[in-house]
Coordinates of C-alpha atoms and ligand atoms in Angstrom, one line a residue:
X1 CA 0.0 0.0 0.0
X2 CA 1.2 3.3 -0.8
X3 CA 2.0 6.4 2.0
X4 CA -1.5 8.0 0.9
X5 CA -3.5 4.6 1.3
X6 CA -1.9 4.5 4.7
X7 CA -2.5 8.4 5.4
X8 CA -6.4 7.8 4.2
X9 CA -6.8 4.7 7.0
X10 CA -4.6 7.2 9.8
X11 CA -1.8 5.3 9.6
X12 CA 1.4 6.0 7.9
X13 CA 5.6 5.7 9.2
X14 CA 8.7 7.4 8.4
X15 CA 9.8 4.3 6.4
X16 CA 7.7 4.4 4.3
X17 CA 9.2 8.0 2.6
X18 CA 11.6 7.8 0.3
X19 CA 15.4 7.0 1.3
X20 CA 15.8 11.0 0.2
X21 CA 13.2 12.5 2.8
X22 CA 14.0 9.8 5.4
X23 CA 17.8 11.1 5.4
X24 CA 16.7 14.7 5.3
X25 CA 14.5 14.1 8.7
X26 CA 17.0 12.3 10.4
X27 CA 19.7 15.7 9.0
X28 CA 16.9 17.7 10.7
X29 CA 16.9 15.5 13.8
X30 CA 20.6 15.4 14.7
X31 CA 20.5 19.8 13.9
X32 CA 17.4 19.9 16.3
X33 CA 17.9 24.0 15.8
X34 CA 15.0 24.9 18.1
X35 CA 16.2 22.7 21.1
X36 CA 13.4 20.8 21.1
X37 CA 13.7 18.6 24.2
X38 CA 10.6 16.5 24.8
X39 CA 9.7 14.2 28.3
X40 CA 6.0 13.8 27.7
X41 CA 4.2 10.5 27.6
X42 CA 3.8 9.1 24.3
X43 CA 1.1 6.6 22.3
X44 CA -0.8 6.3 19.3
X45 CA -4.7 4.5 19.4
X46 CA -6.1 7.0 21.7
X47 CA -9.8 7.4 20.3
X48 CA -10.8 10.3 18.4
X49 CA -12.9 11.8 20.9
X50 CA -9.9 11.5 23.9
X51 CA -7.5 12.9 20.8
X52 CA -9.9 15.9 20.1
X53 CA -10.2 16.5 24.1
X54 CA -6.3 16.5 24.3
X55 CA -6.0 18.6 21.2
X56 CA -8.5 21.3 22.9
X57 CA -7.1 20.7 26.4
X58 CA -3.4 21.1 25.9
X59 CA -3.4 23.4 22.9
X60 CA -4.8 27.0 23.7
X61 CA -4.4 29.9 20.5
X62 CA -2.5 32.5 21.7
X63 CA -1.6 35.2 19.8
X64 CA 1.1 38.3 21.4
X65 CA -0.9 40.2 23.5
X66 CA 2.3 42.9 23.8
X67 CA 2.0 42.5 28.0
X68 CA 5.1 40.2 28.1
X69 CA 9.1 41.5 27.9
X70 CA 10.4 42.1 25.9
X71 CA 7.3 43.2 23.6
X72 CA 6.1 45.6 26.3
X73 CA 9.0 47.4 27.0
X74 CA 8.9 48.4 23.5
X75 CA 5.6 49.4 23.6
X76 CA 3.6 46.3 22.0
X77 CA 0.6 47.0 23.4
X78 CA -0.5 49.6 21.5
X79 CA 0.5 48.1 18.4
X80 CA -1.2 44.8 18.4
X81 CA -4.5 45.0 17.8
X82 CA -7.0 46.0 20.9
X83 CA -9.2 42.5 20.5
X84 CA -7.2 39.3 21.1
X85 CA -8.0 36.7 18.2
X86 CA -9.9 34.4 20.2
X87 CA -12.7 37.7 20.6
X88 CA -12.1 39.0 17.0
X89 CA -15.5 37.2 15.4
X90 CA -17.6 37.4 18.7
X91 CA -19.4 34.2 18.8
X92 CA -17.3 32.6 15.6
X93 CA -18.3 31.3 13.0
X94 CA -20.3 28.5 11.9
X95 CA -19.0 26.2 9.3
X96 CA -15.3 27.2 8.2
X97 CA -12.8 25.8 5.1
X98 CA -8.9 25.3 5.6
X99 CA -7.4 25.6 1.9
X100 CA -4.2 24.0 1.8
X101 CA -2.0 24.6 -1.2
X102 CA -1.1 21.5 -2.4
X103 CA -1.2 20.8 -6.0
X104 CA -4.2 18.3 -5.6
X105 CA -6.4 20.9 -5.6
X106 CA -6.1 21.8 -9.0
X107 CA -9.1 20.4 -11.6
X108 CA -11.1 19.6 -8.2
X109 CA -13.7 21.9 -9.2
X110 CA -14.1 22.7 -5.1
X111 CA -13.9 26.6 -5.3
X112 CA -17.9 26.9 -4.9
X113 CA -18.1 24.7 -1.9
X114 CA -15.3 26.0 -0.5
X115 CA -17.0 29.9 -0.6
X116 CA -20.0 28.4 1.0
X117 CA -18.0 28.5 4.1
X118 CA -18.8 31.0 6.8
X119 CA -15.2 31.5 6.8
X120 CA -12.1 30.5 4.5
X121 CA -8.6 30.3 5.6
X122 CA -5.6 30.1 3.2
X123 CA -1.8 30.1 3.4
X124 CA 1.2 32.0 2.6
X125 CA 1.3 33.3 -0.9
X126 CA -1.8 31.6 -2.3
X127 CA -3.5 32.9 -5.0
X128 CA -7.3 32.8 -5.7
X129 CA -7.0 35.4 -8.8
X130 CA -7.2 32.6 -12.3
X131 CA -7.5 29.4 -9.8
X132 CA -11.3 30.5 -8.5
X133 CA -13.4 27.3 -9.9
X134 CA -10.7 24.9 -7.7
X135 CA -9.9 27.0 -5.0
X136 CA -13.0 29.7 -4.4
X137 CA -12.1 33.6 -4.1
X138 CA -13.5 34.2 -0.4
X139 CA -10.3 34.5 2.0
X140 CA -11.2 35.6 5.5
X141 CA -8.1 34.4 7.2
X142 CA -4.2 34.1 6.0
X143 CA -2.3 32.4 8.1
X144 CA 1.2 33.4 7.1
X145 CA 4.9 32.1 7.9
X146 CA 7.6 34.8 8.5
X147 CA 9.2 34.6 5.3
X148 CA 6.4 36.1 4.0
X149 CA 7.1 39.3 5.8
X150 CA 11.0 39.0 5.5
X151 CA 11.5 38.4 2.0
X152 CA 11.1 40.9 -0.4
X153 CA 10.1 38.8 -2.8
X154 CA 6.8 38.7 -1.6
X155 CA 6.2 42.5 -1.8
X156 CA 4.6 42.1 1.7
X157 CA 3.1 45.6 2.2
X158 CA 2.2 46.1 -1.5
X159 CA 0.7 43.0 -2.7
X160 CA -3.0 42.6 -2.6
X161 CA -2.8 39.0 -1.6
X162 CA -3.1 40.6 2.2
X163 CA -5.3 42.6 1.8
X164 CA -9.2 42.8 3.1
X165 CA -8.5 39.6 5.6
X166 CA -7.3 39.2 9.1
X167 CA -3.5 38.2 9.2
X168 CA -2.3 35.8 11.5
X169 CA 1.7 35.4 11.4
X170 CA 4.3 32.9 13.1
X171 CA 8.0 32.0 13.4
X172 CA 9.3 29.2 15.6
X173 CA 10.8 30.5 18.7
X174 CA 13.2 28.3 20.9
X175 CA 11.5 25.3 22.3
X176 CA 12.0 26.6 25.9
X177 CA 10.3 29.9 24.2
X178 CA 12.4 32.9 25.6
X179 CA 11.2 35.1 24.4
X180 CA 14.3 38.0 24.6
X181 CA 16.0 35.4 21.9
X182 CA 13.3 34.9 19.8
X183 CA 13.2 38.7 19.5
X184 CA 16.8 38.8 19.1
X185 CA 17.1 36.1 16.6
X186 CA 13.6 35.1 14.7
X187 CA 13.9 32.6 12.0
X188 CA 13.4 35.6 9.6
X189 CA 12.6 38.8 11.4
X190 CA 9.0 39.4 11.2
X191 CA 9.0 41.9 14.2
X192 CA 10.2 45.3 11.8
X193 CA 7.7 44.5 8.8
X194 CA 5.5 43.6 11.6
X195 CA 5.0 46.6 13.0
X196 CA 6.1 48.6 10.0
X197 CA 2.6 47.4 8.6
X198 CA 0.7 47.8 11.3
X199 CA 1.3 51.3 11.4
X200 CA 1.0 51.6 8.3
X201 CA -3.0 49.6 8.2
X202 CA -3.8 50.0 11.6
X203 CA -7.5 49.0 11.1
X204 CA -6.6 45.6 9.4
X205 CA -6.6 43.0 12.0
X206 CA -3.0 41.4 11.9
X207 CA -1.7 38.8 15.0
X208 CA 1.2 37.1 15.7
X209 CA 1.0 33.6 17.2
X210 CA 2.3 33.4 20.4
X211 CA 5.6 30.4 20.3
X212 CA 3.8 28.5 23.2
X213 CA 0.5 27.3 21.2
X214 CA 3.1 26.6 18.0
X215 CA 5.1 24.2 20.6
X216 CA 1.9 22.8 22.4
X217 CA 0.5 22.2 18.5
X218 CA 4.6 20.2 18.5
X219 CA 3.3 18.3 21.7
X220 CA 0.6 17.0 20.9
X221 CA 1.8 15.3 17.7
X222 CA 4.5 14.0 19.4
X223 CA 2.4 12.3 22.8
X224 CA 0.3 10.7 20.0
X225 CA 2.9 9.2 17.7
X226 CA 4.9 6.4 18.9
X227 CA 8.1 7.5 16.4
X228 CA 10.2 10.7 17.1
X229 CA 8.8 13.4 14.9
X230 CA 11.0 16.0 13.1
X231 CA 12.0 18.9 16.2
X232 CA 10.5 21.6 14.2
X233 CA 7.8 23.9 14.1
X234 CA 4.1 21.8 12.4
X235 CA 3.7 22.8 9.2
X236 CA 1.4 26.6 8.8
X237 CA -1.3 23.9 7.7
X238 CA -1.8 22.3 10.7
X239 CA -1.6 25.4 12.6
X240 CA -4.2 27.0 10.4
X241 CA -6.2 24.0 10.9
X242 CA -5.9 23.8 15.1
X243 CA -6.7 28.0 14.6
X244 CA -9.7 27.1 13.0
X245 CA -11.0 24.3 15.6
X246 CA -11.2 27.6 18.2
X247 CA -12.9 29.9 15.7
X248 CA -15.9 27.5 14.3
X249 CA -18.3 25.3 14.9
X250 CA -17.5 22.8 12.0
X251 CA -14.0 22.8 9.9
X252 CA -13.8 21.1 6.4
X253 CA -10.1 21.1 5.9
X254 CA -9.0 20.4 1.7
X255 CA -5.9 18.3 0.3
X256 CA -4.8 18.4 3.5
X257 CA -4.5 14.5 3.5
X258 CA -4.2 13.9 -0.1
X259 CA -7.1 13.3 -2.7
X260 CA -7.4 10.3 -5.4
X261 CA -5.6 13.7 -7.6
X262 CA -2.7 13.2 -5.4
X263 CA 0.5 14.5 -6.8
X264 CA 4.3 15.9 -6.2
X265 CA 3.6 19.1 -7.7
X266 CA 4.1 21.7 -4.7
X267 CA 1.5 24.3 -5.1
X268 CA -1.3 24.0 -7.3
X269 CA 0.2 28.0 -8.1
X270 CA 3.6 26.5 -9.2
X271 CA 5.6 24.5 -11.5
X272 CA 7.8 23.1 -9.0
X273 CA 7.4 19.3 -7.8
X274 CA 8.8 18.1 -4.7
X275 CA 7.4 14.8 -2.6
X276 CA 8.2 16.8 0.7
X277 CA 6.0 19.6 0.2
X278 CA 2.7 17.0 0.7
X279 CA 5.2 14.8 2.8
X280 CA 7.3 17.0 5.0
X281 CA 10.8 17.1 5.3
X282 CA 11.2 19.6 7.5
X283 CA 7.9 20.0 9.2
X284 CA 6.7 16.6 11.0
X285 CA 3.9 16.7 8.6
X286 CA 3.1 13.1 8.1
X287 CA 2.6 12.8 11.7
X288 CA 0.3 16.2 11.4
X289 CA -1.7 14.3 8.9
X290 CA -2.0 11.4 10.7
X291 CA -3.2 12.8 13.2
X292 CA -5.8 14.8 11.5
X293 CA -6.9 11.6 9.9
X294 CA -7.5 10.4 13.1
X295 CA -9.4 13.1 14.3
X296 CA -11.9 13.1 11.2
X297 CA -15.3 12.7 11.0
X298 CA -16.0 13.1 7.4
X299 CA -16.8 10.1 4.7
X300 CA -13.8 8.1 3.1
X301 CA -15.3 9.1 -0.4
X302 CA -15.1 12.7 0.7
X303 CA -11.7 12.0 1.7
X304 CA -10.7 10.0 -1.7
X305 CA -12.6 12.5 -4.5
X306 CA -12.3 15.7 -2.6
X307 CA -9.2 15.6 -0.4
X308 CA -11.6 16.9 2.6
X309 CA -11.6 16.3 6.4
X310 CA -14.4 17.2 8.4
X311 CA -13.7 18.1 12.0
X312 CA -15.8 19.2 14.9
X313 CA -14.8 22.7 16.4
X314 CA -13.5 22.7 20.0
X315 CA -16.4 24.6 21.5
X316 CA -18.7 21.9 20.2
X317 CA -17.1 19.1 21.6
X318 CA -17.5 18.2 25.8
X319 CA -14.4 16.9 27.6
Ligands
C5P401 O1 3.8 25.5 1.4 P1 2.9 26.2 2.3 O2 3.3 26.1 3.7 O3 2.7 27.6 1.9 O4 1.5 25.5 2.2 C1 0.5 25.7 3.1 C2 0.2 24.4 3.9 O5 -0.5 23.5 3.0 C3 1.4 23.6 4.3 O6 1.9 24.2 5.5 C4 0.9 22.2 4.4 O7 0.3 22.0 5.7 C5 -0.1 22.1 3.3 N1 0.4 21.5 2.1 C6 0.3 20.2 1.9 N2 0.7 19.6 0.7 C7 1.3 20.3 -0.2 C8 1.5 21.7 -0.1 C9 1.0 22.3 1.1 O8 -0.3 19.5 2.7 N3 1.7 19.7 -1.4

């Protein structure tokens, strides 16, 4: 059976990657560059109503609230914005869609299901301008790494791939999150663009994950998988994904967990094809999947035809 058949039944193991990704996790493992040092409990089989209950439990959204140093020191308070993200949408939303951008998506035809969402989230640099009948063209939430502010590239303050959506950004801090070094030395330093733009569109709402719930998100994957996941930061789909748990009733993720239109190509945006971007290489994003597998309550043929996972949103569900 192939790593898909095995992601679509919740189950699925490093060996079973190719020789190429398995070497690059084990590279990633012996670098561990966040200091990820874990002594939690570990097992896999708990049932998906203990797993949910865990997930909700032990992983809380927080986003920088400006109150702790070194952020208030340099006056963070008045530059976040005044409503934490957890009190943004009052009551939240119903019935939500995480978008991945995997290269699935592409000829699924989804894009009018997907806008009949109360809410939509997408990632990163993804496009719904020419790619509307696979992907929709609502985007209420963009959950974005800190690349996308660091890189020029991505003409961060100009583009209008931002704009008219709340933003919600993240870098991995240290696994012990300090949060002096993180400020001192982000992955890509999101802090100036940060608050470059927020002075700039001071009425868009625009968070930064706080490095504790990116960790507890780590956590969790790791005290319900047997192996030893990559030490690095999940992937910004399964972060987008937990985000959405704590923002809506019901959350329909897509080619998260890979379609019968599985493929290598990246982004369904981009000609570029690479088994790790659906795989993971340096996220622990098998493990993610599993997991989400595990947690879903949607049909298998939804799964096969349209890539989708249905999960229940945490305020729905009673530990
Ligand atoms: O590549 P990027 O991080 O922008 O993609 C957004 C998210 O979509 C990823 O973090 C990952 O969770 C998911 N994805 C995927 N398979 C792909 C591409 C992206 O699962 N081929």
């Amino acid at each position: 059976t192939s790593v898909v058949q095995r992601l679509w039944q919740g189950r699925a193991s490093l060996d079973m990657l190719s020789p190429r990704l398995q070497k690059a996790v084990k590279d990633y493992m012996n670098v561990n560059k966040h200091g990820v040092s874990y002594r939690g409990r570990r097992s896999a089989g708990m049932s998906k109503t203990r797993l949910l209950c865990e997930m909700k439990r032990k992983a809380k959204v927080k986003t920088l609230n400006g109150e702790e140093r070194p952020f208030s020191s340099l006056g963070w308070q008045r530059i976040v914005p005044a409503l934490p993200l957890e009190r943004l949408y009052g009551p939240g939303f119903g019935s939500c869609a995480v978008v991945t951008s995997a290269g699935a998506i592409l000829h699924s035809g989804l894009g009018k299901e997907i806008d009949s969402h109360d809410a939509v989230l997408r990632f990163n640099s993804a496009p719904t301008k020419g790619y509307e009948r696979d992907v929709g063209n609502k985007t209420t939430i963009r959950v974005i790494n800190s690349q996308i502010l660091a890189n020029p590239k991505h003409q961060f303050n100009i583009s209008s791939l931002y704009k008219n959506m709340t933003l919600v950004a993240w870098d991995p801090a240290p696994y012990t999150v300090n949060l002096h070094k993180w400020y001192k030395n982000p992955d890509y330093n999101l802090f100036t663009p940060y608050m470059k733009y927020r002075k700039q569109f001071p009425d868009q709402p625009f968070y930064i994950l706080h490095p504790k719930f990116i960790w507890q998100l780590w956590d969790v994957i790791q005290a319900n998988t047997l192996e030893n996941i990559q030490p690095n930061p999940p992937s910004s789909g399964f972060i987008g994904i937990l985000l959405m748990m704590w923002l809506c009733d019901e959350v329909d993720v897509y080619e998260y967990i890979p379609s019968l239109r599985q493929t290598d190509l990246c982004h369904y945006h981009e000609r570029y094809y690479d088994a790790a971007c659906t795989l993971g290489a340096y996220h622990p994003l098998l493990y993610e999947k599993v997991l989400i597998q595990r947690a879903n309550s949607g049909s298998q043929s939804d799964l096969r035809r349209k890539g989708k996972v249905t999960l229940p949103g945490f305020r729905t569900i009673h530990c």
